[in-house]
Short mmCIF file of C-alpha atoms and ligand atoms in Angstrom, two decimals:
data_model
loop_
_atom_site.label_atom_id
_atom_site.label_comp_id
_atom_site.label_asym_id
_atom_site.label_seq_id
_atom_site.Cartn_x
_atom_site.Cartn_y
_atom_site.Cartn_z
CA MET A 1 33.52 2.49 9.15
CA SER A 2 32.79 5.90 10.62
CA GLU A 3 29.91 8.09 11.59
CA GLY A 4 31.54 11.09 9.91
CA VAL A 5 29.35 13.55 8.05
CA PRO A 6 29.55 12.85 4.34
CA VAL A 7 30.44 15.71 2.04
CA GLY A 8 27.44 15.53 -0.27
CA ALA A 9 23.94 14.21 0.07
CA VAL A 10 23.53 10.84 1.62
CA GLU A 11 20.86 8.18 1.68
CA ALA A 12 20.87 6.77 5.19
CA ASN A 13 19.32 3.45 6.06
CA PHE A 14 17.51 3.57 9.39
CA ASP A 15 17.06 -0.03 10.46
CA GLY A 16 14.71 -1.09 13.22
CA LEU A 17 16.48 -3.05 15.92
CA VAL A 18 14.28 -6.09 16.53
CA GLY A 19 12.62 -5.91 19.94
CA PRO A 20 12.67 -8.62 22.63
CA THR A 21 9.08 -9.72 21.93
CA HIS A 22 9.60 -10.89 18.35
CA ASN A 23 7.24 -13.84 17.93
CA TYR A 24 5.06 -15.65 15.43
CA ALA A 25 1.47 -14.83 16.35
CA GLY A 26 0.25 -15.01 12.76
CA LEU A 27 -1.33 -11.58 12.95
CA ALA A 28 -0.56 -10.29 9.48
CA HIS A 29 -3.32 -10.54 6.88
CA GLY A 30 -2.19 -11.24 3.32
CA ASN A 31 1.30 -12.11 4.54
CA VAL A 32 1.98 -15.71 3.54
CA ALA A 33 5.02 -16.21 5.79
CA SER A 34 3.29 -14.83 8.87
CA GLN A 35 0.39 -17.23 8.36
CA ALA A 36 2.62 -20.23 7.63
CA ASN A 37 4.70 -19.76 10.77
CA LYS A 38 1.89 -18.99 13.17
CA ARG A 39 2.54 -20.33 16.67
CA LYS A 40 6.02 -21.65 15.85
CA PRO A 41 8.77 -20.80 18.34
CA ALA A 42 10.65 -17.60 17.59
CA ASN A 43 14.13 -16.61 18.67
CA PRO A 44 14.14 -12.87 19.47
CA ARG A 45 17.86 -12.90 20.26
CA ASP A 46 18.80 -14.34 16.88
CA ALA A 47 16.33 -12.00 15.16
CA ALA A 48 18.00 -8.94 16.66
CA LEU A 49 21.51 -10.26 16.01
CA GLN A 50 20.66 -11.05 12.39
CA GLY A 51 19.43 -7.49 11.94
CA LEU A 52 22.58 -6.11 13.54
CA GLU A 53 24.76 -8.15 11.19
CA LYS A 54 22.94 -6.66 8.22
CA MET A 55 23.46 -3.13 9.55
CA ARG A 56 27.12 -3.93 10.12
CA ARG A 57 27.56 -5.16 6.57
CA VAL A 58 25.83 -2.12 5.06
CA ALA A 59 27.92 0.26 7.17
CA ALA A 60 31.10 -1.61 6.22
CA LEU A 61 30.21 -1.09 2.57
CA GLY A 62 30.43 2.66 3.19
CA VAL A 63 26.68 3.33 3.18
CA ALA A 64 25.24 5.57 5.92
CA GLN A 65 23.50 3.42 8.50
CA ALA A 66 21.55 4.25 11.65
CA VAL A 67 19.44 2.39 14.22
CA LEU A 68 15.86 2.92 15.34
CA PRO A 69 15.19 1.43 18.78
CA PRO A 70 12.34 -1.01 19.39
CA GLN A 71 9.08 0.40 20.70
CA ALA A 72 7.94 -0.18 24.28
CA ARG A 73 6.07 -3.46 24.50
CA PRO A 74 3.67 -4.52 25.84
CA ASP A 75 1.78 -1.32 25.10
CA VAL A 76 -0.45 -1.45 28.16
CA GLY A 77 -1.70 2.08 27.45
CA TRP A 78 -3.17 0.83 24.19
CA LEU A 79 -5.09 -1.85 26.07
CA ARG A 80 -6.26 0.70 28.66
CA GLY A 81 -7.64 2.72 25.76
CA LEU A 82 -9.75 -0.33 24.93
CA GLY A 83 -11.31 -0.34 28.38
CA PHE A 84 -9.13 -2.77 30.34
CA GLY A 85 -8.31 -1.48 33.83
CA GLY A 86 -6.47 -2.15 37.06
CA SER A 87 -2.77 -2.85 37.48
CA ASP A 88 -0.65 -3.43 34.37
CA GLY A 89 -0.69 -7.15 35.15
CA ALA A 90 -4.47 -7.15 35.45
CA VAL A 91 -4.84 -5.28 32.16
CA LEU A 92 -2.65 -7.80 30.35
CA SER A 93 -4.36 -10.83 31.81
CA GLN A 94 -7.85 -9.52 31.13
CA ALA A 95 -6.92 -8.67 27.55
CA GLY A 96 -5.40 -12.13 27.02
CA LYS A 97 -8.60 -13.72 28.29
CA ALA A 98 -10.83 -11.45 26.21
CA ASP A 99 -8.91 -12.33 23.05
CA PRO A 100 -5.33 -13.57 22.62
CA VAL A 101 -5.09 -11.36 19.51
CA LEU A 102 -5.32 -8.28 21.74
CA LEU A 103 -2.45 -9.52 23.87
CA ALA A 104 -0.37 -10.44 20.82
CA ALA A 105 -1.07 -7.03 19.24
CA CYS A 106 0.08 -5.07 22.28
CA TYR A 107 3.24 -7.19 22.39
CA SER A 108 4.04 -7.17 18.69
CA ALA A 109 7.63 -6.33 17.70
CA SER A 110 6.40 -5.31 14.23
CA ALA A 111 7.96 -1.83 14.47
CA MET A 112 11.19 -3.56 13.41
CA TRP A 113 9.99 -3.24 9.79
CA THR A 114 10.82 0.42 9.48
CA ALA A 115 10.00 0.54 5.77
CA ASN A 116 6.48 0.87 7.21
CA ALA A 117 7.38 3.56 9.72
CA ALA A 118 6.75 6.56 7.46
CA THR A 119 6.87 8.04 3.99
CA VAL A 120 9.78 10.42 3.63
CA SER A 121 10.29 13.12 1.01
CA PRO A 122 13.76 14.64 0.82
CA SER A 123 14.26 18.39 0.76
CA ALA A 124 15.26 18.24 -2.92
CA ASP A 125 11.68 17.23 -3.75
CA SER A 126 9.46 19.36 -1.53
CA ALA A 127 8.17 22.85 -2.32
CA ASP A 128 9.53 24.32 0.93
CA GLY A 129 12.96 22.70 0.68
CA ARG A 130 12.51 20.75 3.90
CA VAL A 131 12.44 17.01 4.62
CA HIS A 132 8.88 15.77 5.14
CA PHE A 133 7.81 12.79 7.24
CA THR A 134 4.35 11.26 7.45
CA PRO A 135 4.28 8.34 9.88
CA ALA A 136 2.21 5.50 8.43
CA ASN A 137 -1.11 4.92 10.22
CA LEU A 138 -0.88 1.16 9.51
CA SER A 139 -4.63 1.02 9.95
CA SER A 140 -5.12 -2.23 8.11
CA GLN A 141 -3.59 -4.53 10.75
CA ILE A 142 -4.51 -4.44 14.40
CA HIS A 143 -0.98 -5.07 15.72
CA ARG A 144 0.56 -2.52 13.38
CA SER A 145 -1.98 0.17 14.27
CA VAL A 146 -0.33 0.27 17.71
CA GLU A 147 2.86 1.73 16.22
CA PRO A 148 2.09 5.21 14.79
CA PRO A 149 2.07 7.41 17.94
CA HIS A 150 5.39 5.93 19.06
CA THR A 151 6.88 6.18 15.59
CA ALA A 152 5.80 9.81 15.30
CA ALA A 153 7.45 10.68 18.63
CA LEU A 154 10.64 8.88 17.71
CA LEU A 155 10.97 10.52 14.31
CA LYS A 156 10.62 13.94 15.95
CA LYS A 157 13.49 13.03 18.26
CA LEU A 158 15.70 11.78 15.48
CA PHE A 159 15.05 14.61 13.06
CA PRO A 160 14.85 17.77 15.16
CA GLY A 161 14.79 21.37 14.06
CA ARG A 162 13.44 23.51 11.28
CA ARG A 163 14.87 21.49 8.41
CA PHE A 164 12.33 18.74 9.11
CA VAL A 165 8.54 18.75 8.88
CA HIS A 166 6.64 16.13 10.85
CA HIS A 167 3.06 15.56 9.71
CA ASP A 168 0.56 13.61 11.76
CA PRO A 169 -0.29 10.11 10.55
CA LEU A 170 -3.32 10.17 8.21
CA PRO A 171 -6.70 9.64 9.87
CA PRO A 172 -7.04 5.98 10.87
CA GLY A 173 -9.52 3.73 9.12
CA ARG A 174 -9.98 1.97 5.84
CA HIS A 175 -10.18 5.03 3.59
CA PHE A 176 -6.71 6.31 4.33
CA GLY A 177 -4.88 3.05 4.99
CA ASP A 178 -1.21 4.01 4.71
CA GLU A 179 1.76 1.64 4.99
CA GLY A 180 4.56 4.13 4.47
CA ALA A 181 7.72 3.80 2.42
CA ALA A 182 7.03 0.16 1.59
CA ASN A 183 4.61 1.47 -1.04
CA HIS A 184 6.79 4.33 -2.22
CA ILE A 185 9.65 4.39 -4.70
CA ARG A 186 11.90 7.37 -5.35
CA LEU A 187 13.92 7.47 -8.53
CA ALA A 188 16.55 10.16 -9.03
CA PRO A 189 19.95 10.52 -10.70
CA SER A 190 21.51 11.10 -7.27
CA HIS A 191 20.35 11.42 -3.65
CA GLY A 192 20.59 15.20 -3.63
CA THR A 193 18.72 15.94 -6.88
CA PRO A 194 14.95 16.12 -7.39
CA GLY A 195 13.39 12.72 -7.87
CA LEU A 196 10.29 11.08 -9.25
CA GLN A 197 8.18 9.80 -6.36
CA ILE A 198 6.05 6.81 -7.18
CA PHE A 199 3.21 5.97 -4.81
CA VAL A 200 1.94 2.44 -5.23
CA TYR A 201 -1.51 1.68 -3.90
CA GLY A 202 -3.58 -1.47 -3.51
CA CYS A 203 -7.05 -0.06 -4.02
CA ARG A 204 -9.24 3.02 -4.18
CA ALA A 205 -11.44 3.70 -1.19
CA LEU A 206 -13.77 6.32 -2.65
CA GLY A 207 -15.92 6.68 -5.77
CA ALA A 208 -17.19 4.23 -8.34
CA ALA A 209 -13.98 2.23 -8.37
CA ALA A 210 -13.86 1.77 -4.59
CA GLY A 211 -12.19 -1.50 -3.58
CA SER A 212 -10.52 -2.02 -6.94
CA GLY A 213 -7.04 -1.37 -8.17
CA GLY A 214 -8.29 1.01 -10.83
CA GLU A 215 -11.31 2.17 -12.77
CA ALA A 216 -14.77 0.70 -12.27
CA GLY A 217 -14.98 -2.81 -13.63
CA ASP A 218 -11.28 -3.56 -13.14
CA LYS A 219 -10.00 -6.71 -11.58
CA VAL A 220 -10.06 -6.72 -7.81
CA THR A 221 -8.32 -8.86 -5.24
CA ARG A 222 -10.21 -12.03 -4.38
CA LYS A 223 -8.27 -13.35 -1.44
CA PHE A 224 -6.61 -10.55 0.48
CA LEU A 225 -7.68 -7.00 1.23
CA PRO A 226 -5.23 -4.42 -0.12
CA ARG A 227 -3.60 -2.35 2.60
CA GLN A 228 -2.75 0.96 0.92
CA THR A 229 -5.38 3.21 -0.64
CA LEU A 230 -4.90 5.67 -3.47
CA GLU A 231 -6.52 8.33 -1.30
CA ALA A 232 -3.84 7.86 1.37
CA SER A 233 -1.04 8.10 -1.18
CA GLN A 234 -2.55 11.26 -2.67
CA ALA A 235 -2.83 12.83 0.79
CA VAL A 236 0.82 12.14 1.57
CA ALA A 237 1.94 13.63 -1.75
CA ARG A 238 -0.11 16.78 -1.00
CA LEU A 239 1.20 17.09 2.54
CA HIS A 240 4.78 16.81 1.33
CA GLY A 241 4.35 19.60 -1.20
CA LEU A 242 5.49 17.51 -4.15
CA HIS A 243 5.33 18.84 -7.68
CA PRO A 244 2.67 16.94 -9.69
CA ASP A 245 5.10 16.50 -12.59
CA ARG A 246 7.34 14.51 -10.30
CA VAL A 247 4.68 12.29 -8.76
CA LEU A 248 3.13 9.13 -10.13
CA PHE A 249 0.39 6.97 -8.60
CA LEU A 250 0.41 3.35 -9.72
CA ALA A 251 -1.87 0.49 -8.79
CA GLN A 252 -0.49 -2.80 -7.58
CA ASN A 253 -1.42 -5.85 -9.58
CA PRO A 254 -4.36 -7.45 -7.68
CA ALA A 255 -3.13 -10.93 -8.62
CA ALA A 256 0.18 -10.15 -6.94
CA ILE A 257 -1.58 -9.01 -3.76
CA ASP A 258 -3.49 -12.28 -3.76
CA ALA A 259 -0.20 -14.16 -4.15
CA GLY A 260 1.15 -12.53 -0.98
CA VAL A 261 2.49 -9.16 -2.16
CA PHE A 262 0.94 -7.19 0.69
CA HIS A 263 3.38 -4.32 0.16
CA ASN A 264 4.81 -3.12 -3.12
CA ASP A 265 8.35 -3.59 -1.79
CA VAL A 266 7.80 -7.33 -1.97
CA ILE A 267 7.76 -7.03 -5.77
CA SER A 268 9.73 -3.94 -6.76
CA VAL A 269 12.54 -1.77 -5.49
CA GLY A 270 14.09 1.43 -6.78
CA ASN A 271 17.54 2.85 -6.26
CA GLY A 272 18.95 5.92 -8.00
CA ASP A 273 17.88 5.69 -11.63
CA LEU A 274 17.22 1.95 -11.48
CA LEU A 275 13.97 0.10 -10.94
CA PHE A 276 14.15 -3.63 -10.25
CA CYS A 277 10.74 -5.26 -10.50
CA HIS A 278 8.81 -8.37 -11.42
CA GLU A 279 6.63 -8.31 -14.52
CA ALA A 280 3.57 -8.85 -12.28
CA ALA A 281 4.23 -5.85 -10.03
CA PHE A 282 1.78 -3.27 -11.38
CA ARG A 283 -1.67 -3.24 -12.90
CA ASP A 284 -1.34 -2.64 -16.67
CA GLN A 285 2.39 -2.95 -16.26
CA SER A 286 3.54 -1.86 -19.71
CA ASP A 287 1.51 1.38 -19.45
CA ALA A 288 2.81 1.91 -15.92
CA LEU A 289 6.45 1.53 -16.95
CA ARG A 290 5.94 3.74 -20.00
CA GLU A 291 4.50 6.50 -17.85
CA MET A 292 7.33 6.11 -15.39
CA ARG A 293 9.93 6.52 -18.16
CA ARG A 294 8.07 9.50 -19.60
CA LYS A 295 7.84 11.36 -16.31
CA TYR A 296 11.44 10.57 -15.45
CA ALA A 297 12.70 11.78 -18.82
CA ALA A 298 10.64 14.98 -18.49
CA MET A 299 12.62 15.87 -15.35
CA ASN A 300 15.77 16.07 -17.50
CA ALA A 301 17.25 13.51 -15.20
CA GLY A 302 18.54 11.24 -17.95
CA SER A 303 16.92 7.96 -18.71
CA LEU A 304 15.55 5.42 -16.35
CA ARG A 305 16.92 1.91 -16.20
CA ILE A 306 14.39 -0.83 -15.58
CA ILE A 307 15.16 -4.47 -14.89
CA GLU A 308 11.89 -6.30 -15.33
CA VAL A 309 12.11 -9.92 -14.28
CA LYS A 310 9.86 -12.30 -16.19
CA ALA A 311 7.75 -15.01 -14.57
CA ARG A 312 9.60 -17.59 -16.65
CA GLU A 313 12.83 -16.47 -14.96
CA VAL A 314 11.42 -16.16 -11.43
CA PRO A 315 7.76 -17.16 -10.98
CA LEU A 316 5.60 -14.93 -8.80
CA ASP A 317 5.34 -17.52 -6.03
CA ALA A 318 9.13 -17.83 -5.91
CA ALA A 319 9.45 -14.04 -5.71
CA VAL A 320 7.09 -14.06 -2.71
CA ALA A 321 8.86 -16.99 -1.06
CA THR A 322 12.39 -15.59 -1.53
CA TYR A 323 11.66 -11.85 -1.26
CA LEU A 324 13.99 -11.27 -4.22
CA PHE A 325 12.51 -7.79 -4.77
CA ASN A 326 12.82 -6.95 -1.12
CA SER A 327 16.56 -6.91 -1.57
CA GLN A 328 18.38 -3.71 -0.73
CA VAL A 329 19.91 -2.15 -3.81
CA LEU A 330 22.85 -0.10 -2.61
CA THR A 331 25.03 2.34 -4.52
CA LEU A 332 28.53 1.91 -3.16
CA PRO A 333 31.14 4.65 -2.81
CA ASP A 334 33.09 3.21 -5.77
CA GLY A 335 30.01 3.51 -8.01
CA GLY A 336 29.21 -0.21 -7.94
CA VAL A 337 25.64 -1.29 -7.21
CA LEU A 338 25.12 -4.16 -4.79
CA LEU A 339 21.97 -6.21 -4.43
CA LEU A 340 21.77 -7.41 -0.83
CA ALA A 341 19.29 -10.27 -0.88
CA ALA A 342 17.80 -12.53 1.77
CA ARG A 343 19.52 -15.89 2.03
CA GLU A 344 16.26 -17.51 0.93
CA CYS A 345 17.09 -16.27 -2.60
CA ARG A 346 20.13 -18.53 -2.65
CA ALA A 347 18.15 -21.50 -1.42
CA ASP A 348 15.68 -21.30 -4.33
CA ALA A 349 17.23 -22.78 -7.48
CA ARG A 350 15.54 -20.46 -10.00
CA THR A 351 16.17 -17.31 -8.02
CA ARG A 352 19.77 -18.28 -7.41
CA LYS A 353 20.32 -18.95 -11.10
CA TYR A 354 18.86 -15.58 -11.97
CA LEU A 355 21.03 -13.80 -9.42
CA GLU A 356 24.20 -15.63 -10.41
CA ALA A 357 23.86 -14.30 -13.93
CA LEU A 358 22.66 -10.79 -13.02
CA PRO A 359 25.95 -8.94 -12.36
CA GLY A 360 27.38 -10.13 -15.70
CA ARG A 361 24.46 -8.76 -17.73
CA GLY A 362 25.45 -5.10 -17.64
CA LEU A 363 22.02 -3.99 -16.41
CA GLY A 364 23.22 -1.83 -13.54
CA ILE A 365 23.64 -4.30 -10.68
CA THR A 366 27.28 -5.19 -10.29
CA ALA A 367 27.31 -7.56 -7.32
CA VAL A 368 25.02 -9.76 -5.24
CA GLU A 369 25.36 -10.71 -1.58
CA TYR A 370 23.11 -12.59 0.83
CA ALA A 371 22.05 -11.80 4.37
CA ASP A 372 20.71 -14.25 6.94
CA LEU A 373 17.48 -12.71 8.19
CA ARG A 374 15.60 -15.91 8.73
CA GLN A 375 13.83 -14.83 11.91
CA SER A 376 12.33 -11.74 10.27
CA MET A 377 11.71 -13.51 6.97
CA ARG A 378 9.48 -16.01 8.75
CA ASN A 379 7.21 -13.10 9.56
CA GLY A 380 7.37 -11.77 6.01
CA GLY A 381 10.06 -9.14 6.59
CA GLY A 382 13.10 -9.11 4.27
CA PRO A 383 16.20 -6.91 4.00
CA ALA A 384 14.36 -3.85 2.64
CA CYS A 385 11.47 -4.16 5.13
CA LEU A 386 13.91 -3.67 7.96
CA ARG A 387 15.11 -0.28 6.78
CA LEU A 388 13.70 3.19 6.21
CA ARG A 389 15.68 5.13 3.65
CA VAL A 390 16.10 8.82 4.30
CA ALA A 391 17.89 10.93 1.69
CA LEU A 392 19.54 13.87 3.47
CA SER A 393 21.92 16.69 2.68
CA ALA A 394 25.14 16.69 4.70
CA ARG A 395 23.67 19.44 6.90
CA GLU A 396 20.49 17.47 7.56
CA TRP A 397 22.45 14.33 8.43
CA GLU A 398 24.40 16.40 10.96
CA GLN A 399 21.15 17.06 12.87
CA VAL A 400 20.57 13.36 13.52
CA PRO A 401 21.67 12.45 17.08
CA PRO A 402 25.14 10.88 16.82
CA GLY A 403 24.25 8.01 19.17
CA VAL A 404 22.01 6.31 16.59
CA LYS A 405 24.60 6.41 13.80
CA PHE A 406 26.01 2.97 13.30
CA ASP A 407 29.66 2.17 13.78
CA GLU A 408 31.68 -0.77 15.11
CA ALA A 409 31.52 0.48 18.70
CA LEU A 410 27.73 0.76 18.61
CA TYR A 411 27.50 -2.65 16.99
CA GLY A 412 29.55 -4.17 19.81
CA ARG A 413 27.51 -2.55 22.57
CA LEU A 414 24.15 -3.49 21.05
CA ARG A 415 25.28 -7.01 20.37
CA THR A 416 26.44 -7.55 23.94
CA TRP A 417 23.22 -6.06 25.29
CA VAL A 418 21.00 -8.23 23.08
CA GLU A 419 22.97 -11.35 23.93
CA SER A 420 22.42 -10.80 27.63
CA HIS A 421 18.87 -9.38 27.66
CA TYR A 422 16.89 -11.19 24.96
CA ARG A 423 15.30 -14.61 25.21
CA ASP A 424 16.26 -17.23 22.66
CA ARG A 425 12.79 -18.73 22.51
CA LEU A 426 9.37 -17.14 22.55
CA LEU A 427 5.98 -18.59 21.74
CA PRO A 428 2.75 -16.58 21.52
CA ARG A 429 1.57 -18.32 24.69
CA ASP A 430 4.65 -16.98 26.54
CA LEU A 431 3.16 -13.50 26.18
CA ALA A 432 1.04 -14.37 29.23
CA ASP A 433 4.22 -14.75 31.34
CA PRO A 434 3.95 -12.13 34.12
CA ASP A 435 7.76 -11.68 34.13
CA LEU A 436 7.93 -10.69 30.48
CA PRO A 437 6.91 -6.99 30.75
CA LYS A 438 9.69 -6.19 33.26
CA GLU A 439 12.24 -8.01 31.17
CA CYS A 440 11.19 -6.15 28.01
CA GLU A 441 11.30 -2.79 29.71
CA ALA A 442 14.81 -3.43 31.07
CA ALA A 443 15.98 -4.47 27.61
CA ARG A 444 14.45 -1.41 25.97
CA ARG A 445 15.82 1.07 28.50
CA GLY A 446 19.30 -0.30 27.98
CA ILE A 447 18.99 0.09 24.22
CA TYR A 448 17.84 3.70 24.59
CA ARG A 449 20.78 4.38 26.88
CA ILE A 450 23.21 2.85 24.39
CA LEU A 451 21.73 4.97 21.59
CA GLY A 452 21.91 8.11 23.76
CA LEU A 453 18.12 8.63 23.59
CA SER A 454 15.85 9.47 26.50
CA ALA A 455 13.49 6.58 27.22
O1 LIG B 501 3.06 -5.98 8.15
N1 LIG B 501 4.67 -8.84 9.39
C1 LIG B 501 4.75 -7.56 8.73
C2 LIG B 501 5.85 -7.59 7.71
C3 LIG B 501 6.12 -6.23 7.16
C4 LIG B 501 7.07 -6.26 6.01
N2 LIG B 501 7.37 -4.96 5.59
C5 LIG B 501 7.54 -4.57 4.32
N3 LIG B 501 7.18 -5.33 3.33
N4 LIG B 501 8.00 -3.42 4.10
C6 LIG B 501 3.42 -7.16 8.09
O2 LIG B 501 2.77 -8.03 7.51
C7 LIG B 501 3.93 -10.35 11.14
C8 LIG B 501 3.50 -10.32 12.57
C9 LIG B 501 2.72 -11.51 12.97
O3 LIG B 501 2.27 -12.21 12.12
O4 LIG B 501 2.51 -11.72 14.15
C10 LIG B 501 3.95 -8.98 10.51
O5 LIG B 501 3.34 -8.07 11.01
#
């Protein structure tokens, strides 16, 4: 394993290191796991170690891997912005008394799910030949709306210089709800060639069809509010200077959202020229897939491969419970394609059966492995939620600070630090512990030091 600069283009996985305040506060709307595990004890140490093991495995496979540090929590400044005053301790205790949700939100470790950090367009796709980043505003969830300013600052640090363009997050609020790369799929013959960017949205916010997944009169969600709007997706595509021929906007299937598919990456994932999805992923799915094939073919990029899993093979509820489609699909240096799935996929009989047969079917996935991410999974975050993919040329990858690039030495240092600075048990009520902020800050500063970043 090495941090060496690859010769050609690379797709690097930037994983969020789980922060020391990982807990189950049940804050996430539409997220079945988060609701089911509300108030159960969490183990932040195991959560971070599980994430590190995944990064280690991906790096060992020869795939470029990097680490994003956890954000500073509690975010007392966020609470001050809401009118709480006095010492930091006073701010935290007043907020906890006013509403425990405020305290839980300012402590949330949710930035670990870096698939929601930003939408990224590689230089091969943008009109100005630069890499574009739009941090997600994450407006739809109170605890996630704390993240964007910190994410924006971090991305500027990690991708410095003129090759990178950093847009502001979209305006906050319901109309431009944006959840980042979790609702974005890029399909391309290789990392360095132009790709088809697919923006998947939950609803429209404006016009006659507002609130629905499509035209007026279409089905709408009945249980959960969609998080991503079409208007947000369109804005990101404009900001990134994408060519309309290589952009597609698709609506999520409202029934899937109601079953717990709060992000598209819970039901479909793309890698290279392969899309792996459930048959219930998109509204009017056959039309959606036809349009996808047509646009892809029109790029002269060859033909698209689609593995569409039927409900009779893996029912929708099993897909949500196992996060099958939140697997990472990784092209390996030898040309093989590995599906790195959450261990929950192996525990479910139907999903396991499907996956056991998959590599032998000649559909483009040649191997399957499982990762133990139980701590994150209990909050609805699988393998692909924990990583932000950034396709970069060799030159662009060189600009990324070397300290965040994953190798065995970094693994060892982070592991030792987490083992000695993270608690192994945290309940939402522990967020009122006056010792916790100091502990978190010490843990975070150490991580920044290890990664060679200024805190
Ligand atoms: O936004 N869970 C996250 C999980 C995000 C998963 N990311 C992707 N699918 N890409 C969310 O729902 C749980 C926190 C809590 O419940 O306290 C949470 O925020």
